[in-house]
């Protein structure tokens, strides 16, 4: 049975002190969650060690928002998977559209990053999704299929046990414009089929596929009720502990 997961991507928001307060509030509110729901927060790099301390004893897991594509060495400004592990992370988000769009993250680079993260024992939340032009041109299924194939087809069914996919249509991120439950469901079902084609039905059925893009307490229930939507990757609404937990209670 695949896991229900709600993950909060804080992006470049909060300072260290505010971030630790937010993590403490999330840990407190998370006590209301049923055992089967996984909760993850992904603060900025600078907060990770402090947040991991604040989350100790809670059921909230810790993720980074990115990692380096090298093990160590002369890569000024980069943060390695070993650093993330030592800061207390269990996960890293990879391939977020903001990294693809603003920082030139390619599928080829993502293969390296996923490989390093898995080797370090980190779980991966791999983001895929089409932009507005691609959707308007009717290419959304092809774009998501290509992104999945280019990255995940380099891995094994065993690797997939530590990989979660997040479908985030770029036009729905931070815009207040959510994909309808039906628009999201049809892409999620397509992603699951693409996974099934390579890894078989059992692995595909066991992979959690999250929706991201203006997901909030008012629309989470309808999205999470879809058969192939296993939770959410939440941006703006994850910065308020109560909203974040309300989303996690929407299954
Ligand atoms: P919003 O929830 O702010 O639209 O952001 C979604 C997102 O990009 C999560 O990674």
Coordinates of N, CA and C and ligand atoms in Angstrom, one line a residue:
X1 N 0.8 -1.2 0.0 CA 0.0 0.0 0.0 C 0.9 1.3 0.0
X2 N 0.6 2.1 -1.0 CA 1.4 3.4 -1.0 C 1.0 4.3 0.2
X3 N 2.0 5.2 0.5 CA 1.8 6.0 1.7 C 1.1 7.3 1.3
X4 N 0.2 7.9 2.2 CA -0.3 9.2 2.0 C 0.7 10.2 2.6
X5 N 1.1 11.2 1.9 CA 2.1 12.1 2.3 C 1.7 13.6 2.0
X6 N 2.0 14.4 3.0 CA 1.9 15.8 2.8 C 3.2 16.5 3.1
X7 N 3.8 17.2 2.1 CA 5.1 17.8 2.3 C 5.0 19.3 2.2
X8 N 5.7 20.0 3.0 CA 5.7 21.5 2.9 C 7.0 22.0 2.4
X9 N 7.0 22.6 1.3 CA 8.2 23.2 0.7 C 8.2 24.7 1.1
X10 N 9.0 25.1 2.0 CA 9.0 26.5 2.5 C 9.7 27.4 1.5
X11 N 10.3 26.9 0.5 CA 11.1 27.7 -0.5 C 12.0 28.7 0.2
X12 N 12.2 29.9 -0.3 CA 13.1 30.8 0.4 C 12.3 31.8 1.3
X13 N 11.7 31.2 2.3 CA 10.9 31.9 3.3 C 11.3 31.6 4.7
X14 N 11.1 32.5 5.6 CA 11.4 32.4 7.0 C 12.9 32.6 7.3
X15 N 13.3 33.2 8.4 CA 14.7 33.2 8.8 C 14.8 32.0 9.8
X16 N 16.0 31.8 10.3 CA 16.3 30.6 11.1 C 15.3 30.5 12.3
X17 N 15.2 31.7 13.0 CA 14.4 31.7 14.2 C 12.9 31.4 13.9
X18 N 12.4 32.1 12.9 CA 11.0 31.9 12.6 C 10.8 30.5 12.1
X19 N 11.8 30.0 11.4 CA 11.6 28.6 10.8 C 11.5 27.6 11.9
X20 N 12.4 27.8 13.0 CA 12.3 26.8 14.1 C 11.0 26.9 14.8
X21 N 10.5 28.1 15.0 CA 9.2 28.3 15.6 C 8.1 27.6 14.8
X22 N 8.2 27.8 13.5 CA 7.2 27.1 12.6 C 7.3 25.6 12.7
X23 N 8.5 25.1 12.7 CA 8.7 23.6 12.8 C 8.1 23.1 14.2
X24 N 8.3 23.9 15.2 CA 7.8 23.5 16.5 C 6.2 23.4 16.5
X25 N 5.7 24.5 15.8 CA 4.2 24.5 15.7 C 3.7 23.4 14.9
X26 N 4.4 23.0 13.8 CA 3.9 21.9 13.0 C 4.0 20.6 13.8
X27 N 5.1 20.4 14.5 CA 5.3 19.2 15.3 C 4.2 19.1 16.3
X28 N 3.8 20.2 16.9 CA 2.7 20.2 17.9 C 1.4 19.8 17.3
X29 N 1.1 20.5 16.2 CA -0.2 20.3 15.5 C -0.3 18.9 14.9
X30 N 0.9 18.3 14.5 CA 0.9 17.0 13.9 C 0.5 15.9 14.8
X31 N 0.4 16.2 16.1 CA -0.1 15.1 17.0 C -1.6 14.7 16.7
X32 N -2.3 15.6 16.0 CA -3.7 15.3 15.6 C -3.8 14.4 14.4
X33 N -2.7 14.1 13.8 CA -2.7 13.3 12.5 C -2.9 11.8 12.8
X34 N -3.6 11.1 11.9 CA -3.7 9.6 12.0 C -2.3 9.0 11.7
X35 N -2.0 7.8 12.2 CA -0.7 7.2 12.0 C -0.3 7.1 10.6
X36 N -1.2 6.8 9.7 CA -0.8 6.5 8.3 C -0.4 7.7 7.5
X37 N -0.6 8.9 7.9 CA -0.2 10.0 7.1 C 1.2 10.5 7.4
X38 N 2.0 10.5 6.4 CA 3.4 11.0 6.5 C 3.4 12.5 6.3
X39 N 4.2 13.2 7.2 CA 4.3 14.6 7.1 C 5.8 15.0 7.0
X40 N 6.1 15.9 6.1 CA 7.5 16.3 5.8 C 7.5 17.8 5.7
X41 N 8.6 18.4 6.3 CA 8.8 19.8 6.0 C 10.2 20.0 5.3
X42 N 10.2 21.0 4.4 CA 11.4 21.2 3.7 C 11.8 22.7 3.8
X43 N 12.6 23.0 4.9 CA 13.0 24.4 5.1 C 14.3 24.7 4.3
X44 N 14.7 26.0 4.2 CA 15.9 26.3 3.6 C 17.1 25.6 4.3
X45 N 18.2 25.5 3.5 CA 19.4 24.8 4.0 C 19.9 25.3 5.4
X46 N 19.9 26.6 5.6 CA 20.4 27.2 6.8 C 19.6 26.7 8.1
X47 N 18.4 26.3 7.9 CA 17.5 26.0 9.0 C 17.6 24.5 9.4
X48 N 18.2 23.7 8.5 CA 18.0 22.2 8.6 C 18.4 21.6 9.9
X49 N 19.6 22.0 10.4 CA 20.0 21.4 11.6 C 19.2 21.8 12.8
X50 N 18.9 23.1 12.9 CA 18.0 23.6 14.0 C 16.6 23.0 13.9
X51 N 16.1 22.9 12.7 CA 14.7 22.3 12.6 C 14.7 20.8 13.0
X52 N 15.8 20.1 12.6 CA 15.9 18.7 13.0 C 15.8 18.5 14.5
X53 N 16.5 19.4 15.2 CA 16.5 19.4 16.6 C 15.0 19.6 17.1
X54 N 14.4 20.6 16.5 CA 13.0 21.0 16.9 C 12.0 19.9 16.7
X55 N 12.3 19.1 15.7 CA 11.3 18.0 15.3 C 11.6 16.7 16.1
X56 N 12.6 16.6 16.8 CA 13.0 15.4 17.6 C 11.8 14.9 18.4
X57 N 11.5 13.6 18.3 CA 10.4 13.1 19.1 C 9.0 13.3 18.5
X58 N 9.0 14.0 17.3 CA 7.7 14.2 16.6 C 7.7 13.2 15.4
X59 N 6.5 13.1 14.7 CA 6.5 12.3 13.6 C 6.8 13.0 12.3
X60 N 7.2 14.3 12.4 CA 7.4 15.1 11.2 C 8.8 14.8 10.7
X61 N 9.0 14.5 9.4 CA 10.3 14.2 8.8 C 10.8 15.4 8.1
X62 N 12.1 15.4 7.9 CA 12.8 16.6 7.4 C 13.4 16.4 6.0
X63 N 13.1 17.4 5.1 CA 13.6 17.3 3.7 C 14.4 18.6 3.4
X64 N 15.4 18.4 2.5 CA 16.0 19.6 1.9 C 15.2 20.0 0.6
X65 N 15.5 21.1 0.0 CA 14.8 21.5 -1.2 C 15.7 21.2 -2.4
X66 N 16.9 20.7 -2.2 CA 17.8 20.5 -3.4 C 19.1 19.9 -2.8
X67 N 19.9 19.3 -3.6 CA 21.3 18.9 -3.2 C 22.2 19.1 -4.3
X68 N 23.5 19.0 -4.0 CA 24.6 19.1 -5.1 C 24.6 17.9 -6.0
X69 N 25.2 18.1 -7.2 CA 25.3 17.0 -8.1 C 26.8 16.4 -8.0
X70 N 27.5 16.7 -6.9 CA 28.8 16.2 -6.7 C 28.9 15.7 -5.2
X71 N 29.8 14.8 -4.9 CA 29.9 14.3 -3.6 C 30.5 15.3 -2.6
X72 N 31.6 16.0 -3.0 CA 32.3 17.0 -2.2 C 33.3 17.7 -3.0
X73 N 33.9 18.7 -2.5 CA 35.0 19.3 -3.2 C 34.8 20.8 -3.5
X74 N 35.5 21.3 -4.5 CA 35.5 22.7 -4.8 C 34.2 23.1 -5.6
X75 N 33.1 23.2 -5.0 CA 31.8 23.6 -5.6 C 31.2 24.6 -4.7
X76 N 31.8 25.8 -4.8 CA 31.4 26.9 -3.9 C 29.9 27.1 -3.9
X77 N 29.3 27.2 -2.7 CA 27.9 27.5 -2.5 C 27.0 26.3 -2.6
X78 N 27.5 25.1 -2.9 CA 26.7 23.9 -3.0 C 26.6 23.1 -1.7
X79 N 25.6 22.3 -1.5 CA 25.4 21.5 -0.3 C 25.2 20.0 -0.7
X80 N 26.1 19.2 -0.1 CA 26.2 17.8 -0.5 C 25.1 17.0 0.2
X81 N 24.9 15.8 -0.3 CA 23.9 14.8 0.3 C 24.4 14.4 1.7
X82 N 25.8 14.3 1.9 CA 26.3 13.9 3.2 C 26.0 15.0 4.2
X83 N 26.1 16.3 3.8 CA 25.8 17.4 4.7 C 24.3 17.4 5.1
X84 N 23.5 17.1 4.1 CA 22.1 17.0 4.4 C 21.8 15.9 5.4
X85 N 22.4 14.7 5.2 CA 22.2 13.6 6.1 C 22.7 14.0 7.5
X86 N 23.8 14.6 7.6 CA 24.4 15.0 8.9 C 23.6 16.1 9.6
X87 N 22.8 16.9 8.8 CA 22.0 17.9 9.4 C 20.6 17.3 9.9
X88 N 20.4 16.0 9.6 CA 19.2 15.4 10.1 C 18.1 15.1 9.0
X89 N 18.4 15.3 7.8 CA 17.4 15.1 6.7 C 17.2 13.7 6.4
X90 N 16.0 13.3 6.1 CA 15.6 12.0 5.6 C 15.3 12.1 4.1
X91 N 15.0 13.3 3.6 CA 14.6 13.5 2.2 C 15.3 14.6 1.6
X92 N 15.2 14.7 0.2 CA 15.4 15.9 -0.5 C 14.4 16.0 -1.6
X93 N 13.9 17.2 -1.8 CA 13.1 17.5 -3.0 C 14.1 17.7 -4.2
X94 N 13.8 17.2 -5.3 CA 14.7 17.5 -6.5 C 13.9 17.8 -7.7
X95 N 14.4 18.6 -8.6 CA 13.8 18.9 -9.9 C 12.6 19.9 -9.8
X96 N 12.5 20.7 -8.7 CA 11.4 21.6 -8.6 C 11.4 22.5 -9.8
X97 N 10.3 22.9 -10.3 CA 10.3 23.8 -11.5 C 11.0 25.1 -11.4
X98 N 11.0 25.6 -10.1 CA 11.8 26.9 -9.9 C 13.3 26.6 -10.1
X99 N 13.8 25.4 -9.8 CA 15.2 25.1 -10.0 C 15.4 24.8 -11.5
X100 N 14.5 24.2 -12.2 CA 14.6 23.9 -13.6 C 14.6 25.3 -14.4
X101 N 13.7 26.2 -13.9 CA 13.5 27.4 -14.7 C 14.5 28.5 -14.4
X102 N 14.9 28.6 -13.1 CA 15.8 29.8 -12.8 C 17.3 29.3 -12.6
X103 N 17.5 28.0 -12.4 CA 18.9 27.6 -12.1 C 19.4 26.5 -13.1
X104 N 18.7 26.4 -14.2 CA 19.2 25.6 -15.3 C 19.3 24.1 -14.9
X105 N 18.5 23.6 -14.0 CA 18.5 22.2 -13.6 C 18.0 21.4 -14.8
X106 N 18.8 20.5 -15.3 CA 18.4 19.6 -16.4 C 18.1 18.2 -15.9
X107 N 17.4 17.4 -16.7 CA 17.1 16.1 -16.4 C 18.4 15.3 -16.1
X108 N 19.4 15.6 -17.0 CA 20.7 14.9 -16.8 C 21.3 15.1 -15.5
X109 N 21.3 16.4 -15.0 CA 21.8 16.7 -13.7 C 21.0 16.0 -12.6
X110 N 19.7 15.9 -12.9 CA 18.8 15.3 -11.9 C 19.1 13.8 -11.7
X111 N 19.5 13.2 -12.7 CA 19.9 11.8 -12.6 C 21.0 11.6 -11.6
X112 N 22.0 12.5 -11.7 CA 23.1 12.5 -10.8 C 22.7 12.7 -9.4
X113 N 21.8 13.8 -9.2 CA 21.4 14.1 -7.9 C 20.6 13.0 -7.2
X114 N 19.7 12.4 -8.0 CA 18.9 11.3 -7.5 C 19.8 10.2 -7.0
X115 N 20.7 9.9 -7.9 CA 21.7 8.8 -7.6 C 22.4 9.0 -6.3
X116 N 22.9 10.2 -6.1 CA 23.7 10.6 -4.9 C 22.8 10.6 -3.7
X117 N 21.6 11.1 -3.8 CA 20.7 11.1 -2.7 C 20.3 9.7 -2.2
X118 N 20.0 8.8 -3.2 CA 19.7 7.5 -2.8 C 20.9 6.7 -2.2
X119 N 22.1 7.0 -2.8 CA 23.3 6.3 -2.2 C 23.5 6.8 -0.8
X120 N 23.1 8.0 -0.5 CA 23.3 8.5 0.9 C 22.2 8.1 1.8
X121 N 21.2 7.4 1.3 CA 20.1 6.9 2.1 C 19.0 8.0 2.3
X122 N 19.0 9.0 1.4 CA 17.9 10.0 1.5 C 16.8 9.5 0.6
X123 N 15.6 9.8 1.0 CA 14.4 9.7 0.1 C 14.4 10.9 -0.9
X124 N 13.8 10.7 -2.0 CA 13.7 11.8 -3.0 C 12.2 12.1 -3.3
X125 N 11.9 13.4 -3.4 CA 10.7 13.8 -3.9 C 11.0 14.5 -5.2
X126 N 10.7 13.8 -6.3 CA 11.1 14.3 -7.6 C 9.9 15.0 -8.3
X127 N 10.1 16.3 -8.6 CA 9.0 17.1 -9.2 C 9.0 17.1 -10.7
X128 N 7.9 17.0 -11.3 CA 7.7 17.1 -12.7 C 6.5 18.0 -13.0
X129 N 6.3 18.5 -14.2 CA 5.2 19.3 -14.5 C 5.4 20.2 -15.7
X130 N 4.3 20.5 -16.4 CA 4.4 21.3 -17.6 C 4.1 22.8 -17.3
X131 N 4.7 23.7 -18.2 CA 4.4 25.1 -18.0 C 3.1 25.5 -18.8
X132 N 2.7 26.7 -18.7 CA 1.4 27.1 -19.3 C 1.4 26.9 -20.9
X133 N 2.6 27.3 -21.5 CA 2.6 27.2 -23.0 C 2.4 25.7 -23.4
X134 N 3.1 24.8 -22.6 CA 3.0 23.4 -22.9 C 1.6 22.9 -22.7
X135 N 1.0 23.3 -21.6 CA -0.4 22.9 -21.4 C -1.3 23.4 -22.6
X136 N -1.1 24.7 -22.9 CA -2.0 25.2 -24.0 C -1.8 24.6 -25.3
X137 N -0.6 24.1 -25.5 CA -0.3 23.3 -26.7 C -0.7 21.9 -26.7
X138 N -1.3 21.5 -25.5 CA -1.8 20.1 -25.4 C -0.7 19.1 -25.1
X139 N 0.5 19.6 -24.7 CA 1.7 18.7 -24.5 C 1.9 18.2 -23.1
X140 N 0.9 18.5 -22.2 CA 1.2 18.2 -20.8 C 1.5 16.7 -20.5
X141 N 0.8 15.8 -21.2 CA 1.1 14.4 -20.9 C 2.5 14.1 -21.4
X142 N 2.8 14.6 -22.6 CA 4.2 14.3 -23.2 C 5.3 14.8 -22.3
X143 N 5.1 16.1 -21.8 CA 6.2 16.7 -21.0 C 6.4 15.9 -19.7
X144 N 5.3 15.6 -19.0 CA 5.5 14.8 -17.8 C 6.1 13.5 -18.0
X145 N 5.6 12.8 -19.1 CA 6.1 11.5 -19.4 C 7.6 11.5 -19.7
X146 N 8.1 12.5 -20.5 CA 9.5 12.7 -20.8 C 10.3 12.9 -19.5
X147 N 9.8 13.8 -18.7 CA 10.6 14.1 -17.5 C 10.8 12.9 -16.6
X148 N 9.7 12.1 -16.5 CA 9.7 10.9 -15.7 C 10.7 9.9 -16.3
X149 N 10.6 9.7 -17.6 CA 11.5 8.7 -18.3 C 12.9 9.2 -18.2
X150 N 13.2 10.5 -18.5 CA 14.6 10.9 -18.6 C 15.3 10.8 -17.2
X151 N 14.5 10.9 -16.1 CA 15.2 10.7 -14.8 C 15.0 9.3 -14.2
X152 N 13.8 8.9 -14.1 CA 13.5 7.7 -13.3 C 13.8 6.4 -14.0
X153 N 13.8 6.4 -15.3 CA 14.1 5.2 -16.1 C 15.6 4.8 -15.9
X154 N 16.4 5.6 -15.3 CA 17.8 5.3 -15.0 C 17.9 4.5 -13.7
X155 N 16.8 4.3 -13.0 CA 16.8 3.6 -11.7 C 16.1 2.3 -11.7
X156 N 16.1 1.6 -10.5 CA 15.5 0.3 -10.5 C 14.2 0.3 -9.7
X157 N 13.4 -0.7 -9.7 CA 12.2 -0.9 -8.9 C 12.5 -0.8 -7.4
X158 N 13.7 -1.3 -7.1 CA 14.1 -1.2 -5.7 C 14.4 0.2 -5.3
X159 N 15.0 1.0 -6.2 CA 15.2 2.4 -5.9 C 13.9 3.2 -5.7
X160 N 12.9 2.7 -6.4 CA 11.6 3.4 -6.4 C 10.9 3.4 -5.0
X161 N 11.4 2.5 -4.2 CA 10.8 2.4 -2.8 C 11.2 3.7 -2.0
X162 N 12.2 4.4 -2.4 CA 12.6 5.6 -1.7 C 12.3 6.9 -2.6
X163 N 11.5 6.7 -3.6 CA 11.2 7.9 -4.5 C 9.7 8.2 -4.5
X164 N 9.4 9.4 -4.3 CA 8.1 9.9 -4.4 C 8.0 10.9 -5.5
X165 N 7.0 10.9 -6.3 CA 6.9 11.8 -7.4 C 5.9 12.9 -7.1
X166 N 6.2 14.2 -7.4 CA 5.3 15.3 -7.2 C 4.9 15.9 -8.6
X167 N 3.7 15.9 -8.9 CA 3.2 16.6 -10.1 C 2.9 18.0 -9.8
X168 N 3.6 18.9 -10.3 CA 3.4 20.3 -10.1 C 3.3 21.1 -11.4
X169 N 2.0 21.4 -11.9 CA 1.9 22.2 -13.1 C 2.4 23.6 -12.8
X170 N 3.3 24.0 -13.6 CA 4.0 25.3 -13.3 C 3.0 26.5 -13.2
X171 N 2.0 26.4 -14.1 CA 1.0 27.5 -14.1 C 0.1 27.5 -12.9
X172 N 0.2 26.5 -12.0 CA -0.6 26.5 -10.8 C 0.2 26.8 -9.6
X173 N 1.5 27.0 -9.7 CA 2.4 27.3 -8.6 C 2.4 28.7 -8.2
X174 N 1.9 29.0 -6.9 CA 1.9 30.3 -6.4 C 1.0 31.3 -7.1
X175 N 0.1 30.8 -7.9 CA -0.8 31.6 -8.7 C -2.2 31.7 -8.2
X176 N -2.5 30.8 -7.3 CA -3.9 30.7 -6.8 C -4.8 29.9 -7.7
X177 N -4.2 29.5 -8.9 CA -4.9 28.8 -9.9 C -4.6 27.3 -9.7
X178 N -5.5 26.5 -9.1 CA -5.2 25.1 -8.9 C -5.6 24.3 -10.1
X179 N -4.9 23.2 -10.4 CA -5.4 22.3 -11.4 C -6.7 21.7 -10.8
X180 N -7.7 21.5 -11.7 CA -8.9 20.9 -11.2 C -8.6 19.5 -10.8
X181 N -9.4 18.9 -9.9 CA -9.1 17.5 -9.5 C -9.0 16.6 -10.7
X182 N -9.8 16.8 -11.7 CA -9.8 16.0 -12.9 C -8.5 16.1 -13.7
X183 N -8.1 17.4 -13.8 CA -6.9 17.7 -14.6 C -5.7 17.0 -13.9
X184 N -5.7 17.1 -12.5 CA -4.5 16.5 -11.8 C -4.6 15.0 -11.9
X185 N -5.8 14.5 -11.7 CA -5.9 13.0 -11.7 C -5.5 12.4 -13.0
X186 N -5.8 13.0 -14.1 CA -5.5 12.4 -15.4 C -3.9 12.4 -15.6
X187 N -3.2 13.4 -15.1 CA -1.8 13.4 -15.2 C -1.2 12.3 -14.2
X188 N -1.7 12.3 -13.0 CA -1.3 11.3 -12.0 C -1.4 9.9 -12.5
X189 N -2.6 9.6 -13.2 CA -2.8 8.3 -13.7 C -1.8 8.0 -14.8
X190 N -1.5 9.0 -15.6 CA -0.5 8.9 -16.7 C 0.9 8.6 -16.1
X191 N 1.3 9.3 -15.1 CA 2.6 9.1 -14.5 C 2.6 7.7 -13.9
X192 N 1.6 7.2 -13.3 CA 1.6 5.8 -12.8 C 1.7 4.8 -13.9
X193 N 1.1 5.1 -15.0 CA 1.2 4.2 -16.2 C 2.7 4.1 -16.7
X194 N 3.3 5.3 -16.8 CA 4.7 5.4 -17.2 C 5.6 4.6 -16.3
X195 N 5.3 4.7 -15.0 CA 6.1 4.0 -14.0 C 5.9 2.5 -14.2
X196 N 4.6 2.1 -14.4 CA 4.2 0.7 -14.5 C 4.9 0.1 -15.8
X197 N 5.0 0.9 -16.9 CA 5.6 0.4 -18.1 C 7.1 0.0 -17.9
X198 N 7.8 0.7 -17.0 CA 9.2 0.3 -16.7 C 9.4 -0.6 -15.5
X199 N 8.6 -0.3 -14.5 CA 8.9 -1.1 -13.2 C 7.9 -2.1 -12.9
X200 N 6.8 -2.2 -13.6 CA 5.7 -3.1 -13.3 C 4.7 -2.5 -12.4
X201 N 3.5 -3.2 -12.4 CA 2.3 -2.7 -11.8 C 2.5 -2.5 -10.3
X202 N 3.2 -3.5 -9.7 CA 3.3 -3.5 -8.2 C 4.1 -2.2 -7.7
X203 N 5.2 -2.0 -8.4 CA 6.0 -0.8 -8.0 C 5.2 0.5 -8.3
X204 N 4.5 0.6 -9.4 CA 3.8 1.8 -9.8 C 2.6 2.0 -8.7
X205 N 2.0 0.9 -8.3 CA 0.9 1.0 -7.3 C 1.4 1.5 -6.0
X206 N 2.7 1.1 -5.7 CA 3.3 1.4 -4.4 C 3.9 2.8 -4.3
X207 N 4.0 3.5 -5.5 CA 4.7 4.8 -5.5 C 3.7 5.9 -5.2
X208 N 4.0 6.7 -4.2 CA 3.2 7.9 -3.8 C 3.4 9.0 -4.9
X209 N 2.3 9.5 -5.4 CA 2.4 10.6 -6.3 C 1.6 11.8 -5.7
X210 N 2.3 12.9 -5.5 CA 1.7 14.1 -4.8 C 1.4 15.1 -5.8
X211 N 0.3 15.9 -5.5 CA 0.0 17.1 -6.3 C 0.5 18.3 -5.6
X212 N 1.0 19.3 -6.4 CA 1.5 20.6 -5.9 C 1.1 21.7 -6.8
X213 N 0.7 22.8 -6.2 CA 0.3 24.0 -7.0 C -1.0 24.6 -6.5
X214 N -0.8 25.6 -5.6 CA -2.0 26.3 -5.0 C -2.9 25.3 -4.2
X215 N -2.3 24.3 -3.6 CA -3.1 23.4 -2.8 C -3.3 24.0 -1.4
X216 N -4.5 24.0 -1.0 CA -4.8 24.7 0.3 C -5.9 23.9 1.0
X217 N -6.2 24.3 2.3 CA -7.3 23.6 3.0 C -8.6 23.5 2.3
X218 N -8.9 24.5 1.5 CA -10.3 24.5 0.8 C -10.3 23.6 -0.4
X219 N -9.2 23.2 -1.0 CA -9.3 22.3 -2.2 C -8.6 21.0 -2.0
X220 N -8.0 20.8 -0.8 CA -7.2 19.5 -0.6 C -8.1 18.3 -0.7
X221 N -9.2 18.4 0.0 CA -10.1 17.2 0.1 C -10.5 16.6 -1.3
X222 N -10.9 17.5 -2.2 CA -11.3 17.1 -3.5 C -10.1 16.5 -4.3
X223 N -9.0 17.1 -4.2 CA -7.8 16.6 -4.9 C -7.4 15.2 -4.3
X224 N -7.3 15.1 -3.0 CA -6.9 13.9 -2.3 C -7.9 12.7 -2.5
X225 N -9.1 13.1 -2.9 CA -10.1 12.0 -3.0 C -9.9 11.3 -4.4
X226 N -9.0 11.8 -5.2 CA -8.8 11.1 -6.5 C -8.0 9.9 -6.3
X227 N -8.3 8.8 -7.1 CA -7.6 7.6 -6.9 C -6.1 7.6 -7.0
X228 N -5.6 8.4 -7.9 CA -4.1 8.4 -8.1 C -3.4 9.6 -7.4
X229 N -4.1 10.4 -6.6 CA -3.5 11.5 -5.9 C -3.3 11.1 -4.4
X230 N -2.0 11.0 -4.0 CA -1.7 10.4 -2.7 C -1.2 11.4 -1.7
X231 N -1.5 12.7 -2.0 CA -1.1 13.7 -1.1 C -0.7 15.0 -1.8
X232 N 0.0 15.8 -1.1 CA 0.4 17.1 -1.7 C 1.8 17.6 -1.4
X233 N 2.3 18.4 -2.3 CA 3.5 19.2 -2.0 C 3.1 20.6 -1.9
X234 N 3.2 21.2 -0.7 CA 2.5 22.4 -0.5 C 3.5 23.6 -0.3
X235 N 3.3 24.7 -1.0 CA 4.2 25.8 -0.9 C 3.6 26.8 0.1
X236 N 2.9 27.8 -0.4 CA 2.4 28.9 0.5 C 1.7 28.5 1.8
X237 N 0.8 27.5 1.6 CA 0.0 27.1 2.7 C 0.8 26.3 3.8
X238 N 2.0 25.9 3.5 CA 2.8 25.2 4.5 C 3.5 26.1 5.4
X239 N 3.4 27.4 5.2 CA 4.0 28.4 6.1 C 3.2 28.7 7.3
X240 N 2.0 28.2 7.3 CA 1.1 28.4 8.5 C 0.8 27.0 9.0
X241 N 1.2 26.7 10.2 CA 1.1 25.3 10.8 C -0.3 24.8 10.7
X242 N -1.3 25.7 11.0 CA -2.7 25.2 11.1 C -3.2 24.8 9.7
X243 N -2.9 25.6 8.7 CA -3.3 25.3 7.3 C -2.7 24.1 6.8
X244 N -1.4 23.9 7.2 CA -0.6 22.8 6.7 C -1.2 21.5 7.3
X245 N -1.5 21.5 8.5 CA -2.1 20.3 9.2 C -3.5 20.1 8.7
X246 N -4.3 21.2 8.5 CA -5.6 21.0 7.9 C -5.6 20.3 6.6
X247 N -4.6 20.6 5.8 CA -4.4 19.9 4.5 C -4.1 18.4 4.7
X248 N -3.2 18.2 5.7 CA -2.8 16.8 6.0 C -4.0 16.0 6.6
X249 N -5.0 16.7 7.1 CA -6.2 16.0 7.6 C -7.3 15.8 6.5
X250 N -6.9 16.1 5.3 CA -7.9 16.1 4.2 C -8.1 14.8 3.5
X251 N -7.5 13.8 3.9 CA -7.6 12.5 3.2 C -9.0 11.8 3.6
Ligands
LIG1 P1 2.2 26.8 -3.9 O1 1.5 25.9 -3.0 O2 2.6 28.1 -3.2 O3 1.5 27.1 -5.2 O4 3.6 26.1 -4.3 C1 3.6 24.8 -4.7 C2 5.0 24.4 -4.8 O5 5.7 24.8 -5.7 C3 5.4 23.4 -3.8 O6 6.7 22.8 -4.2

